[in-house]
PDB file of C-alpha atoms and ligand atoms in Angstrom:
ATOM      1  CA  MET A  25       0.011  -0.003   0.002  1.00 42.00           C
ATOM      2  CA  ALA A  26       1.371   3.418  -0.934  1.00 45.00           C
ATOM      3  CA  THR A  27       1.986   5.795   1.991  1.00 45.00           C
ATOM      4  CA  ASP A  28       2.397   9.524   2.044  1.00 46.00           C
ATOM      5  CA  ARG A  29       4.922  10.421   4.742  1.00 46.00           C
ATOM      6  CA  SER A  30       5.267  14.052   3.619  1.00 47.00           C
ATOM      7  CA  GLU A  31       1.947  14.972   5.214  1.00 56.00           C
ATOM      8  CA  LYS A  32       1.623  16.470   8.675  1.00 65.00           C
ATOM      9  CA  LYS A  33       0.979  13.657  11.149  1.00 81.00           C
ATOM     10  CA  LEU A  34      -2.677  13.836  11.992  1.00 90.00           C
ATOM     11  CA  MET A  35      -3.866  12.723  15.418  1.00 93.00           C
ATOM     12  CA  ILE A  36      -7.223  11.060  15.592  1.00 96.00           C
ATOM     13  CA  TRP A  37      -9.626  10.446  18.465  1.00 97.00           C
ATOM     14  CA  ILE A  38     -12.701   8.260  18.312  1.00 98.00           C
ATOM     15  CA  PHE A  39     -15.819   8.895  20.407  1.00 98.00           C
ATOM     16  CA  LEU A  40     -17.685   5.662  20.853  1.00 98.00           C
ATOM     17  CA  GLY A  41     -20.984   5.080  22.616  1.00 98.00           C
ATOM     18  CA  ALA A  42     -24.647   4.295  22.265  1.00 97.00           C
ATOM     19  CA  PRO A  43     -27.081   6.798  20.707  1.00 97.00           C
ATOM     20  CA  GLY A  44     -27.594   9.578  23.274  1.00 95.00           C
ATOM     21  CA  ALA A  45     -24.541   8.635  25.351  1.00 97.00           C
ATOM     22  CA  GLY A  46     -23.254  12.197  24.916  1.00 96.00           C
ATOM     23  CA  LYS A  47     -20.689  11.838  22.101  1.00 96.00           C
ATOM     24  CA  GLY A  48     -21.653  15.097  20.414  1.00 94.00           C
ATOM     25  CA  THR A  49     -21.946  17.031  23.667  1.00 93.00           C
ATOM     26  CA  GLN A  50     -18.549  15.945  24.963  1.00 96.00           C
ATOM     27  CA  ALA A  51     -16.774  16.226  21.618  1.00 96.00           C
ATOM     28  CA  GLU A  52     -17.942  19.809  21.302  1.00 92.00           C
ATOM     29  CA  ARG A  53     -16.454  20.730  24.712  1.00 94.00           C
ATOM     30  CA  LEU A  54     -13.202  18.931  23.986  1.00 95.00           C
ATOM     31  CA  ARG A  55     -12.611  20.574  20.677  1.00 92.00           C
ATOM     32  CA  GLY A  56     -12.784  23.976  22.335  1.00 90.00           C
ATOM     33  CA  ASP A  57     -10.190  23.141  24.987  1.00 93.00           C
ATOM     34  CA  PHE A  58      -7.740  21.219  22.802  1.00 93.00           C
ATOM     35  CA  GLY A  59      -8.116  22.899  19.425  1.00 94.00           C
ATOM     36  CA  PHE A  60      -9.397  19.696  17.861  1.00 95.00           C
ATOM     37  CA  VAL A  61     -11.830  19.583  14.951  1.00 96.00           C
ATOM     38  CA  GLN A  62     -14.976  17.496  15.422  1.00 95.00           C
ATOM     39  CA  ILE A  63     -16.199  15.399  12.523  1.00 96.00           C
ATOM     40  CA  SER A  64     -19.681  14.098  13.252  1.00 95.00           C
ATOM     41  CA  THR A  65     -20.732  11.678  10.562  1.00 96.00           C
ATOM     42  CA  GLY A  66     -24.354  11.883  11.730  1.00 94.00           C
ATOM     43  CA  GLU A  67     -24.299  15.671  11.425  1.00 92.00           C
ATOM     44  CA  MET A  68     -22.661  15.494   7.970  1.00 94.00           C
ATOM     45  CA  LEU A  69     -25.479  13.181   6.841  1.00 95.00           C
ATOM     46  CA  ARG A  70     -28.193  15.390   8.390  1.00 92.00           C
ATOM     47  CA  GLU A  71     -26.663  18.412   6.635  1.00 91.00           C
ATOM     48  CA  ALA A  72     -26.686  16.563   3.296  1.00 94.00           C
ATOM     49  CA  ILE A  73     -30.351  15.627   3.888  1.00 93.00           C
ATOM     50  CA  ARG A  74     -31.258  19.230   4.737  1.00 90.00           C
ATOM     51  CA  ALA A  75     -29.479  20.443   1.608  1.00 92.00           C
ATOM     52  CA  GLY A  76     -31.127  17.818  -0.559  1.00 95.00           C
ATOM     53  CA  THR A  77     -27.823  16.659  -2.123  1.00 96.00           C
ATOM     54  CA  GLU A  78     -27.401  13.311  -3.902  1.00 96.00           C
ATOM     55  CA  LEU A  79     -25.745  11.983  -0.738  1.00 96.00           C
ATOM     56  CA  GLY A  80     -28.653  13.248   1.360  1.00 96.00           C
ATOM     57  CA  LYS A  81     -31.189  11.594  -0.879  1.00 97.00           C
ATOM     58  CA  SER A  82     -29.375   8.268  -0.802  1.00 96.00           C
ATOM     59  CA  VAL A  83     -28.997   8.180   3.002  1.00 97.00           C
ATOM     60  CA  GLN A  84     -32.271   9.702   4.187  1.00 96.00           C
ATOM     61  CA  GLY A  85     -34.126   6.383   4.489  1.00 95.00           C
ATOM     62  CA  TYR A  86     -31.362   4.750   6.559  1.00 96.00           C
ATOM     63  CA  VAL A  87     -31.048   7.692   8.937  1.00 95.00           C
ATOM     64  CA  THR A  88     -34.764   8.135   9.495  1.00 92.00           C
ATOM     65  CA  ARG A  89     -35.288   4.432  10.168  1.00 92.00           C
ATOM     66  CA  GLY A  90     -32.314   4.345  12.553  1.00 93.00           C
ATOM     67  CA  GLU A  91     -30.304   1.945  10.409  1.00 96.00           C
ATOM     68  CA  LEU A  92     -26.655   2.278   9.518  1.00 97.00           C
ATOM     69  CA  VAL A  93     -25.608   3.733   6.175  1.00 98.00           C
ATOM     70  CA  PRO A  94     -23.545   1.134   4.208  1.00 98.00           C
ATOM     71  CA  ASP A  95     -19.888   0.907   5.248  1.00 97.00           C
ATOM     72  CA  ASP A  96     -18.341   1.730   1.859  1.00 96.00           C
ATOM     73  CA  LEU A  97     -20.419   4.871   1.481  1.00 96.00           C
ATOM     74  CA  MET A  98     -19.569   6.083   4.976  1.00 97.00           C
ATOM     75  CA  ALA A  99     -15.877   5.413   4.528  1.00 95.00           C
ATOM     76  CA  ALA A 100     -15.963   7.418   1.279  1.00 95.00           C
ATOM     77  CA  VAL A 101     -17.745  10.330   3.005  1.00 95.00           C
ATOM     78  CA  LEU A 102     -15.160  10.324   5.797  1.00 95.00           C
ATOM     79  CA  GLN A 103     -12.158  10.113   3.452  1.00 93.00           C
ATOM     80  CA  GLU A 104     -13.488  13.004   1.440  1.00 92.00           C
ATOM     81  CA  ARG A 105     -13.863  15.131   4.573  1.00 93.00           C
ATOM     82  CA  LEU A 106     -10.363  14.234   5.840  1.00 91.00           C
ATOM     83  CA  ALA A 107      -8.859  15.039   2.431  1.00 89.00           C
ATOM     84  CA  GLN A 108     -10.208  18.622   2.746  1.00 90.00           C
ATOM     85  CA  GLY A 109      -7.731  19.364   5.573  1.00 86.00           C
ATOM     86  CA  ASN A 110      -8.828  21.837   8.274  1.00 86.00           C
ATOM     87  CA  THR A 111      -7.904  19.334  10.971  1.00 88.00           C
ATOM     88  CA  GLY A 112      -6.696  21.638  13.790  1.00 90.00           C
ATOM     89  CA  ASN A 113      -4.602  19.957  16.497  1.00 91.00           C
ATOM     90  CA  GLY A 114      -6.298  16.687  15.735  1.00 93.00           C
ATOM     91  CA  VAL A 115      -9.612  15.249  14.737  1.00 96.00           C
ATOM     92  CA  ILE A 116     -12.421  13.827  16.859  1.00 97.00           C
ATOM     93  CA  LEU A 117     -14.430  11.226  14.961  1.00 97.00           C
ATOM     94  CA  ASP A 118     -17.875  11.438  16.515  1.00 97.00           C
ATOM     95  CA  GLY A 119     -19.893   8.506  15.125  1.00 96.00           C
ATOM     96  CA  PHE A 120     -17.282   6.727  13.045  1.00 98.00           C
ATOM     97  CA  PRO A 121     -16.477   3.840  13.022  1.00 98.00           C
ATOM     98  CA  ARG A 122     -19.730   2.037  13.821  1.00 98.00           C
ATOM     99  CA  THR A 123     -18.953  -1.444  12.620  1.00 98.00           C
ATOM    100  CA  VAL A 124     -15.868  -3.626  12.766  1.00 98.00           C
ATOM    101  CA  ARG A 125     -15.574  -3.286   8.967  1.00 98.00           C
ATOM    102  CA  GLN A 126     -15.537   0.513   9.286  1.00 98.00           C
ATOM    103  CA  ALA A 127     -12.834   0.217  11.985  1.00 98.00           C
ATOM    104  CA  GLU A 128     -10.748  -1.906   9.626  1.00 97.00           C
ATOM    105  CA  MET A 129     -11.241   0.601   6.804  1.00 97.00           C
ATOM    106  CA  LEU A 130     -10.179   3.384   9.167  1.00 97.00           C
ATOM    107  CA  GLU A 131      -7.002   1.466   9.984  1.00 96.00           C
ATOM    108  CA  GLU A 132      -6.251   1.262   6.256  1.00 95.00           C
ATOM    109  CA  ILE A 133      -6.813   5.022   5.828  1.00 93.00           C
ATOM    110  CA  LEU A 134      -4.580   5.820   8.813  1.00 93.00           C
ATOM    111  CA  ALA A 135      -1.808   3.516   7.597  1.00 92.00           C
ATOM    112  CA  ARG A 136      -1.924   5.026   4.102  1.00 90.00           C
ATOM    113  CA  HIS A 137      -1.394   8.553   5.454  1.00 87.00           C
ATOM    114  CA  CYS A 138       0.760   7.688   8.515  1.00 84.00           C
ATOM    115  CA  TRP A 139      -1.882   9.221  10.747  1.00 90.00           C
ATOM    116  CA  GLN A 140      -2.183   8.117  14.353  1.00 94.00           C
ATOM    117  CA  LEU A 141      -5.131   6.961  16.376  1.00 96.00           C
ATOM    118  CA  CYS A 142      -4.429   8.376  19.840  1.00 96.00           C
ATOM    119  CA  GLY A 143      -7.333   6.913  21.728  1.00 97.00           C
ATOM    120  CA  VAL A 144     -10.959   5.795  21.791  1.00 98.00           C
ATOM    121  CA  VAL A 145     -13.164   7.536  24.306  1.00 98.00           C
ATOM    122  CA  TYR A 146     -15.960   5.106  25.139  1.00 98.00           C
ATOM    123  CA  LEU A 147     -18.937   6.808  26.821  1.00 98.00           C
ATOM    124  CA  ASP A 148     -20.544   4.039  28.817  1.00 98.00           C
ATOM    125  CA  THR A 149     -24.054   4.545  30.189  1.00 97.00           C
ATOM    126  CA  SER A 150     -27.291   2.676  30.869  1.00 96.00           C
ATOM    127  CA  GLU A 151     -30.272   2.283  28.588  1.00 94.00           C
ATOM    128  CA  GLU A 152     -32.430   4.136  31.111  1.00 95.00           C
ATOM    129  CA  VAL A 153     -30.191   7.241  30.867  1.00 96.00           C
ATOM    130  CA  ILE A 154     -30.084   6.959  27.083  1.00 96.00           C
ATOM    131  CA  LEU A 155     -33.876   6.967  26.797  1.00 95.00           C
ATOM    132  CA  GLN A 156     -34.121  10.025  29.049  1.00 94.00           C
ATOM    133  CA  ARG A 157     -31.573  11.902  27.006  1.00 95.00           C
ATOM    134  CA  LEU A 158     -33.023  11.088  23.614  1.00 96.00           C
ATOM    135  CA  GLY A 159     -36.562  11.684  24.831  1.00 94.00           C
ATOM    136  CA  GLY A 160     -35.714  15.301  25.790  1.00 95.00           C
ATOM    137  CA  ARG A 161     -33.307  16.195  22.987  1.00 95.00           C
ATOM    138  CA  ARG A 162     -34.143  19.162  20.735  1.00 96.00           C
ATOM    139  CA  ILE A 163     -31.988  20.285  17.846  1.00 93.00           C
ATOM    140  CA  CYS A 164     -31.721  23.360  15.717  1.00 93.00           C
ATOM    141  CA  PRO A 165     -32.639  22.542  12.134  1.00 89.00           C
ATOM    142  CA  ARG A 166     -30.648  25.523  10.883  1.00 88.00           C
ATOM    143  CA  CYS A 167     -27.270  25.310  12.657  1.00 87.00           C
ATOM    144  CA  GLY A 168     -27.356  21.779  14.181  1.00 84.00           C
ATOM    145  CA  ALA A 169     -27.005  22.949  17.841  1.00 89.00           C
ATOM    146  CA  ASN A 170     -28.129  20.426  20.440  1.00 90.00           C
ATOM    147  CA  TYR A 171     -30.275  20.933  23.551  1.00 94.00           C
ATOM    148  CA  HIS A 172     -32.184  18.961  26.158  1.00 95.00           C
ATOM    149  CA  VAL A 173     -35.473  20.245  27.568  1.00 95.00           C
ATOM    150  CA  VAL A 174     -34.413  19.438  31.152  1.00 94.00           C
ATOM    151  CA  THR A 175     -30.645  19.151  31.382  1.00 92.00           C
ATOM    152  CA  MET A 176     -29.512  21.613  28.717  1.00 93.00           C
ATOM    153  CA  PRO A 177     -32.433  23.913  27.931  1.00 96.00           C
ATOM    154  CA  PRO A 178     -32.019  26.889  25.585  1.00 97.00           C
ATOM    155  CA  LYS A 179     -32.151  30.401  27.119  1.00 97.00           C
ATOM    156  CA  VAL A 180     -35.468  31.097  25.390  1.00 97.00           C
ATOM    157  CA  GLU A 181     -37.797  28.092  25.372  1.00 95.00           C
ATOM    158  CA  GLY A 182     -37.965  26.398  21.967  1.00 96.00           C
ATOM    159  CA  ARG A 183     -35.454  28.764  20.305  1.00 97.00           C
ATOM    160  CA  CYS A 184     -31.817  28.188  19.369  1.00 97.00           C
ATOM    161  CA  ASP A 185     -29.356  30.264  21.450  1.00 97.00           C
ATOM    162  CA  ARG A 186     -27.008  30.581  18.464  1.00 95.00           C
ATOM    163  CA  CYS A 187     -29.268  31.486  15.575  1.00 95.00           C
ATOM    164  CA  GLY A 188     -32.783  31.876  16.991  1.00 96.00           C
ATOM    165  CA  ALA A 189     -34.399  29.170  14.854  1.00 96.00           C
ATOM    166  CA  GLU A 190     -37.258  27.111  16.250  1.00 97.00           C
ATOM    167  CA  LEU A 191     -35.981  23.891  17.807  1.00 97.00           C
ATOM    168  CA  VAL A 192     -37.316  20.534  16.652  1.00 96.00           C
ATOM    169  CA  VAL A 193     -37.242  16.835  17.634  1.00 95.00           C
ATOM    170  CA  ARG A 194     -34.712  14.884  15.544  1.00 92.00           C
ATOM    171  CA  PRO A 195     -36.708  12.549  13.280  1.00 89.00           C
ATOM    172  CA  ASP A 196     -34.676   9.545  14.417  1.00 92.00           C
ATOM    173  CA  ASP A 197     -35.487  10.306  18.068  1.00 94.00           C
ATOM    174  CA  ALA A 198     -39.016   8.986  17.455  1.00 92.00           C
ATOM    175  CA  PRO A 199     -39.568   5.960  19.781  1.00 92.00           C
ATOM    176  CA  GLU A 200     -39.513   3.357  16.987  1.00 92.00           C
ATOM    177  CA  ALA A 201     -36.307   4.712  15.440  1.00 93.00           C
ATOM    178  CA  VAL A 202     -34.690   4.867  18.891  1.00 95.00           C
ATOM    179  CA  ARG A 203     -35.526   1.199  19.474  1.00 94.00           C
ATOM    180  CA  LYS A 204     -33.955   0.359  16.132  1.00 95.00           C
ATOM    181  CA  ARG A 205     -30.844   2.434  16.806  1.00 96.00           C
ATOM    182  CA  LEU A 206     -30.274   0.757  20.130  1.00 97.00           C
ATOM    183  CA  GLU A 207     -30.677  -2.673  18.553  1.00 97.00           C
ATOM    184  CA  VAL A 208     -28.239  -1.767  15.756  1.00 97.00           C
ATOM    185  CA  TYR A 209     -25.801  -0.340  18.323  1.00 97.00           C
ATOM    186  CA  ARG A 210     -25.772  -3.509  20.411  1.00 97.00           C
ATOM    187  CA  LYS A 211     -25.299  -5.764  17.401  1.00 98.00           C
ATOM    188  CA  GLN A 212     -23.032  -3.795  15.136  1.00 98.00           C
ATOM    189  CA  THR A 213     -21.232  -1.110  17.139  1.00 98.00           C
ATOM    190  CA  GLU A 214     -20.717  -2.507  20.642  1.00 98.00           C
ATOM    191  CA  PRO A 215     -18.202  -5.128  19.372  1.00 98.00           C
ATOM    192  CA  LEU A 216     -15.866  -2.154  18.807  1.00 98.00           C
ATOM    193  CA  VAL A 217     -15.441  -1.926  22.583  1.00 98.00           C
ATOM    194  CA  THR A 218     -13.586  -5.244  22.496  1.00 98.00           C
ATOM    195  CA  PHE A 219     -11.868  -4.386  19.196  1.00 98.00           C
ATOM    196  CA  TYR A 220     -10.241  -1.264  20.611  1.00 98.00           C
ATOM    197  CA  SER A 221      -9.720  -2.643  24.096  1.00 98.00           C
ATOM    198  CA  GLN A 222      -7.615  -5.404  22.573  1.00 97.00           C
ATOM    199  CA  ARG A 223      -5.516  -2.734  20.840  1.00 96.00           C
ATOM    200  CA  GLY A 224      -4.911  -0.907  24.148  1.00 96.00           C
ATOM    201  CA  LEU A 225      -6.685   2.191  22.880  1.00 97.00           C
ATOM    202  CA  LEU A 226      -9.899   2.230  24.891  1.00 98.00           C
ATOM    203  CA  GLU A 227     -10.701   4.821  27.591  1.00 98.00           C
ATOM    204  CA  ARG A 228     -13.923   3.739  29.280  1.00 98.00           C
ATOM    205  CA  ILE A 229     -15.708   6.728  30.815  1.00 98.00           C
ATOM    206  CA  ASN A 230     -18.734   6.517  33.091  1.00 98.00           C
ATOM    207  CA  ALA A 231     -21.061   8.797  31.089  1.00 98.00           C
ATOM    208  CA  SER A 232     -24.110   8.658  33.378  1.00 97.00           C
ATOM    209  CA  GLY A 233     -23.338  11.767  35.402  1.00 96.00           C
ATOM    210  CA  GLU A 234     -23.907  15.453  34.612  1.00 95.00           C
ATOM    211  CA  ALA A 235     -22.282  16.769  31.453  1.00 94.00           C
ATOM    212  CA  GLU A 236     -19.562  18.706  33.314  1.00 96.00           C
ATOM    213  CA  GLU A 237     -18.639  15.750  35.512  1.00 97.00           C
ATOM    214  CA  VAL A 238     -18.403  13.464  32.469  1.00 98.00           C
ATOM    215  CA  TYR A 239     -16.350  16.113  30.673  1.00 98.00           C
ATOM    216  CA  GLN A 240     -13.745  16.280  33.435  1.00 98.00           C
ATOM    217  CA  ALA A 241     -13.200  12.517  33.110  1.00 98.00           C
ATOM    218  CA  VAL A 242     -13.010  12.744  29.307  1.00 98.00           C
ATOM    219  CA  LYS A 243     -10.579  15.666  29.479  1.00 97.00           C
ATOM    220  CA  ALA A 244      -8.258  13.897  31.935  1.00 97.00           C
ATOM    221  CA  ALA A 245      -8.200  10.719  29.805  1.00 97.00           C
ATOM    222  CA  VAL A 246      -7.516  12.636  26.598  1.00 97.00           C
ATOM    223  CA  ALA A 247      -4.764  14.802  28.182  1.00 95.00           C
ATOM    224  CA  ARG A 248      -3.016  11.625  29.403  1.00 94.00           C
ATOM    225  CA  ARG A 249      -3.237   9.915  26.006  1.00 94.00           C
ATOM    226  CA  TRP A 250      -2.294  13.033  24.114  1.00 91.00           C
ATOM    227  CA  GLN A 251       1.061  13.283  25.925  1.00 89.00           C
ATOM    228  CA  ARG A 252       1.716   9.696  24.941  1.00 89.00           C
ATOM    229  CA  CYS A 253       0.728  10.338  21.377  1.00 88.00           C
ATOM    230  CA  LEU A 254       2.911  13.436  21.088  1.00 84.00           C
ATOM    231  CA  ALA A 255       5.820  11.420  22.451  1.00 84.00           C
ATOM    232  CA  GLY A 256       5.212   8.985  19.611  1.00 77.00           C
ATOM    233  CA  GLY A 257       3.800   6.134  21.748  1.00 66.00           C
TER     234      GLY A 257
HETATM  235  P1  AP5 B 326     -25.442  10.149  14.970  1.00 64.06           P
HETATM  236  O1  AP5 B 326     -25.821  11.533  14.767  1.00 64.06           O
HETATM  237  O2  AP5 B 326     -24.024   9.795  15.145  1.00 64.06           O
HETATM  238  O3  AP5 B 326     -26.354   9.590  16.123  1.00 64.06           O
HETATM  239  P2  AP5 B 326     -26.050   8.607  17.380  1.00 64.06           P
HETATM  240  O4  AP5 B 326     -24.795   7.855  17.398  1.00 64.06           O
HETATM  241  O5  AP5 B 326     -27.261   7.829  17.467  1.00 64.06           O
HETATM  242  O6  AP5 B 326     -25.750   9.628  18.495  1.00 64.06           O
HETATM  243  P3  AP5 B 326     -26.621  10.795  18.946  1.00 64.06           P
HETATM  244  O7  AP5 B 326     -26.292  12.024  18.122  1.00 64.06           O
HETATM  245  O8  AP5 B 326     -28.072  10.404  19.036  1.00 64.06           O
HETATM  246  O9  AP5 B 326     -26.166  10.942  20.458  1.00 64.06           O
HETATM  247  P4  AP5 B 326     -24.847  11.464  21.133  1.00 64.06           P
HETATM  248  O10 AP5 B 326     -24.111  10.351  21.739  1.00 64.06           O
HETATM  249  O11 AP5 B 326     -24.062  12.409  20.231  1.00 64.06           O
HETATM  250  O12 AP5 B 326     -25.525  12.302  22.289  1.00 64.06           O
HETATM  251  P5  AP5 B 326     -25.726  13.859  22.452  1.00 64.06           P
HETATM  252  O13 AP5 B 326     -24.439  14.488  22.857  1.00 64.06           O
HETATM  253  O14 AP5 B 326     -26.472  14.405  21.296  1.00 64.06           O
HETATM  254  O15 AP5 B 326     -25.983   9.278  13.708  1.00 64.06           O
HETATM  255  C1  AP5 B 326     -27.266   9.387  13.221  1.00 64.06           C
HETATM  256  C2  AP5 B 326     -27.505   8.379  12.113  1.00 64.06           C
HETATM  257  O16 AP5 B 326     -26.610   8.658  11.012  1.00 64.06           O
HETATM  258  C3  AP5 B 326     -27.269   6.924  12.448  1.00 64.06           C
HETATM  259  O17 AP5 B 326     -28.382   6.336  13.079  1.00 64.06           O
HETATM  260  C4  AP5 B 326     -26.981   6.331  11.061  1.00 64.06           C
HETATM  261  O18 AP5 B 326     -28.172   6.193  10.326  1.00 64.06           O
HETATM  262  C5  AP5 B 326     -26.167   7.437  10.419  1.00 64.06           C
HETATM  263  N1  AP5 B 326     -24.728   7.281  10.628  1.00 64.06           N
HETATM  264  C6  AP5 B 326     -23.924   8.176  11.255  1.00 64.06           C
HETATM  265  N2  AP5 B 326     -22.649   7.728  11.304  1.00 64.06           N
HETATM  266  C7  AP5 B 326     -22.656   6.544  10.660  1.00 64.06           C
HETATM  267  C8  AP5 B 326     -21.654   5.581  10.379  1.00 64.06           C
HETATM  268  N3  AP5 B 326     -20.364   5.745  10.768  1.00 64.06           N
HETATM  269  N4  AP5 B 326     -22.006   4.443   9.692  1.00 64.06           N
HETATM  270  C9  AP5 B 326     -23.278   4.268   9.302  1.00 64.06           C
HETATM  271  N5  AP5 B 326     -24.276   5.119   9.537  1.00 64.06           N
HETATM  272  C10 AP5 B 326     -23.978   6.268  10.204  1.00 64.06           C
HETATM  273  O19 AP5 B 326     -26.695  13.860  23.744  1.00 64.06           O
HETATM  274  C11 AP5 B 326     -28.018  13.405  23.643  1.00 64.06           C
HETATM  275  C12 AP5 B 326     -28.930  14.322  24.512  1.00 64.06           C
HETATM  276  O20 AP5 B 326     -28.574  14.206  25.882  1.00 64.06           O
HETATM  277  C13 AP5 B 326     -28.810  15.805  24.196  1.00 64.06           C
HETATM  278  O21 AP5 B 326     -30.076  16.363  24.335  1.00 64.06           O
HETATM  279  C14 AP5 B 326     -27.853  16.366  25.238  1.00 64.06           C
HETATM  280  O22 AP5 B 326     -28.130  17.699  25.488  1.00 64.06           O
HETATM  281  C15 AP5 B 326     -28.126  15.458  26.434  1.00 64.06           C
HETATM  282  N6  AP5 B 326     -26.945  15.120  27.224  1.00 64.06           N
HETATM  283  C16 AP5 B 326     -25.729  14.742  26.758  1.00 64.06           C
HETATM  284  N7  AP5 B 326     -24.893  14.452  27.764  1.00 64.06           N
HETATM  285  C17 AP5 B 326     -25.622  14.662  28.918  1.00 64.06           C
HETATM  286  C18 AP5 B 326     -25.315  14.529  30.313  1.00 64.06           C
HETATM  287  N8  AP5 B 326     -24.103  14.093  30.717  1.00 64.06           N
HETATM  288  N9  AP5 B 326     -26.288  14.798  31.198  1.00 64.06           N
HETATM  289  C19 AP5 B 326     -27.495  15.191  30.781  1.00 64.06           C
HETATM  290  N10 AP5 B 326     -27.862  15.359  29.486  1.00 64.06           N
HETATM  291  C20 AP5 B 326     -26.923  15.093  28.580  1.00 64.06           C
END
């Protein structure tokens, strides 16, 4: 396989966890403190759907039903985004990989570019917490900002703090789609916990607490791993 060693070494972080575990919430905080760039594959797909692009049309059914988009398509979407640059001090992959096949494809991409996977932050929480979080989530259809009616309400009820648009329920937060997403997660994504644990890359974080408490644990784990990564370990 051809490698390109002339590129800047890119450091990659993976955020892994069930739907509603808090991947997006925590990744957003982390990127501010560490100068990382967050790549949310779910948000990329939702944007494509909103914009009515070819990609959006081809993935809309999968996303609304709570099923996974096919691996090859997702890997192509990710590669295209990484090829655009704008990767800050490193990249947080929020929502990729989601299957063992995607994890293997990511390993191939990293090897080809001599990029380094620094760690996998696994946000571990119970189904009860997940259902509470997804049940109260509201999103901004214009800018993608994320809220929760109880734990992270907007300043003005029903309106986005950033752009003022009216908040909506994410279509895949409907009860039937949530059931499907949890089933898909258990079958197809949870095996990645073992996959990355065996590679010594997993940081298991108890994600059931308040967002700030969870964030302190995430930040400490990432800071520790980052030093190791910078030292070339
Ligand atoms: P994606 O957008 O990635 O959805 P997901 O993995 O189901 O994750 P969520 O966005 O629902 O949850 P989260 O963990 O980010 O939690 P959040 O921080 O928002 O993917 C959507 C779809 O796209 C997939 O179903 C699939 O179809 C497709 N897709 C995407 N990537 C793919 C891939 N690689 N392969 C194939 N298909 C792919 O938090 C949830 C709520 O809880 C929020 O309201 C938040 O405010 C609140 N909250 C968060 N943390 C806390 C806390 N600690 N305390 C209290 N409230 C909290």
